[in-house]
Amino acid sequence: MSERTILRLDKISVSFDGFKALTDVDIDVKENTIHFFIGPNGAGKTTLLDIICGKTKPTAGKVMYYPSEGKSIQLTGTKEYKIVGLGIGRKFQVPSVFVNLTVQENMELSLKNGRKVIESIFAKASESDLERIDEILDMIDLKDKKNVTAKNLAHGQKQWLEIGMLLVQRPKIIMLDEPVAGMGKPETYKTGEILKKIQESCTVIVVEHDMEFVKMYSDRVTVMHEGKVLTEGSVDAVLSDETVQKVYLGRGGERNA
């Protein structure tokens, strides 16, 4: 696990019409780790992802990105498409794949080539692009499904395809919002194994409800509560914390994250 900080949330606060969604949030995300944000509903987890990707502007504080090469970059105030261009990708809970296209076509359409969507549909992928797509399809276990129309994929396979569509753009940070929601145990396990492969070349940030999944695949866990960081550390340290047990695990069981 790397000790180099790739992303820093510095004193982030957000208010919506007087409601404080986040208050003085400080989080360091280390390079090539799987970093989970957990906590009760309404704790501010998804709002954090919104702030990182530029969808929401903080009332106070800033987000700094530290690429492995070049100068640090302040993401706060940067447009969403520029943040994507810096190598920071996000997958939402509901998969947004092109259901009437094949797996291969979805992957080719996602290539980061600066073309408009219509141009991308008719542009031919290069040999190196196709090799890259094959590598990723192999990683996400969809290589034998490349000619299958996306609407005919199982739920978990659609989730993996969307992760693959992000990976083809060679991101440095990938953010996932509840990637195993609605999955059975085999699909959940396979998703975790995919994340382990991804972290070899990419930092992974996950908002998740499934505590078993967090226990199995986290390098670091940040527990949110009422818009603040309650505690942070390894999953064992976090789950043994008495305050966490009272306000989080003790409220409606482990799955109420």
C-alpha angles and dihedrals in degrees: 000000000000121000093200114111112232098171131026128189105200120197093324116187128172130186125188111196091328095317111120105224093172131015125195096327115185117184132159117200115201123219118264094008132124102235118187127202109204136167143114121310110284093026092125101255099131090041087060090057090047089054095048094051094044097247091120126034117221120238087223138001133037143250117228125197119203111196117198089246128037133011128326115268128213107225094188107100093015117124118254096244091051091052088053088050090055089061102265111131132181135201119198125215096259111060113243102199126145097260097196094052127078123254090256092050091050090053094047091048090055095055110127098236105133093246126132116252095257091049090048092056092058098034116102117235116237123242092255089050091053091048090051091050091050091051092052095044087053090050093050093042096243101110092109090049098054093115095043117108109247094235088064094057122104117252094260092047091054089053091051091047091055090049087051090050088057094045093054086067090060098237123192092207126029122191121201126191110208096327095181098046109135094011127128121230098271092051091044091052092047090050090054091051090051090053090052089055092046094053091064088076104013141043113243125209116187134187105201145170100190106092094189088058091049091050093051102045112022125112092180134008130203114197114208125198127176092342096310136097105257096184141327136206142084116344092251093052092046096048093048091053109112094215091053091050091051101046100029119018092033092055109081099327136288097301094061094092 
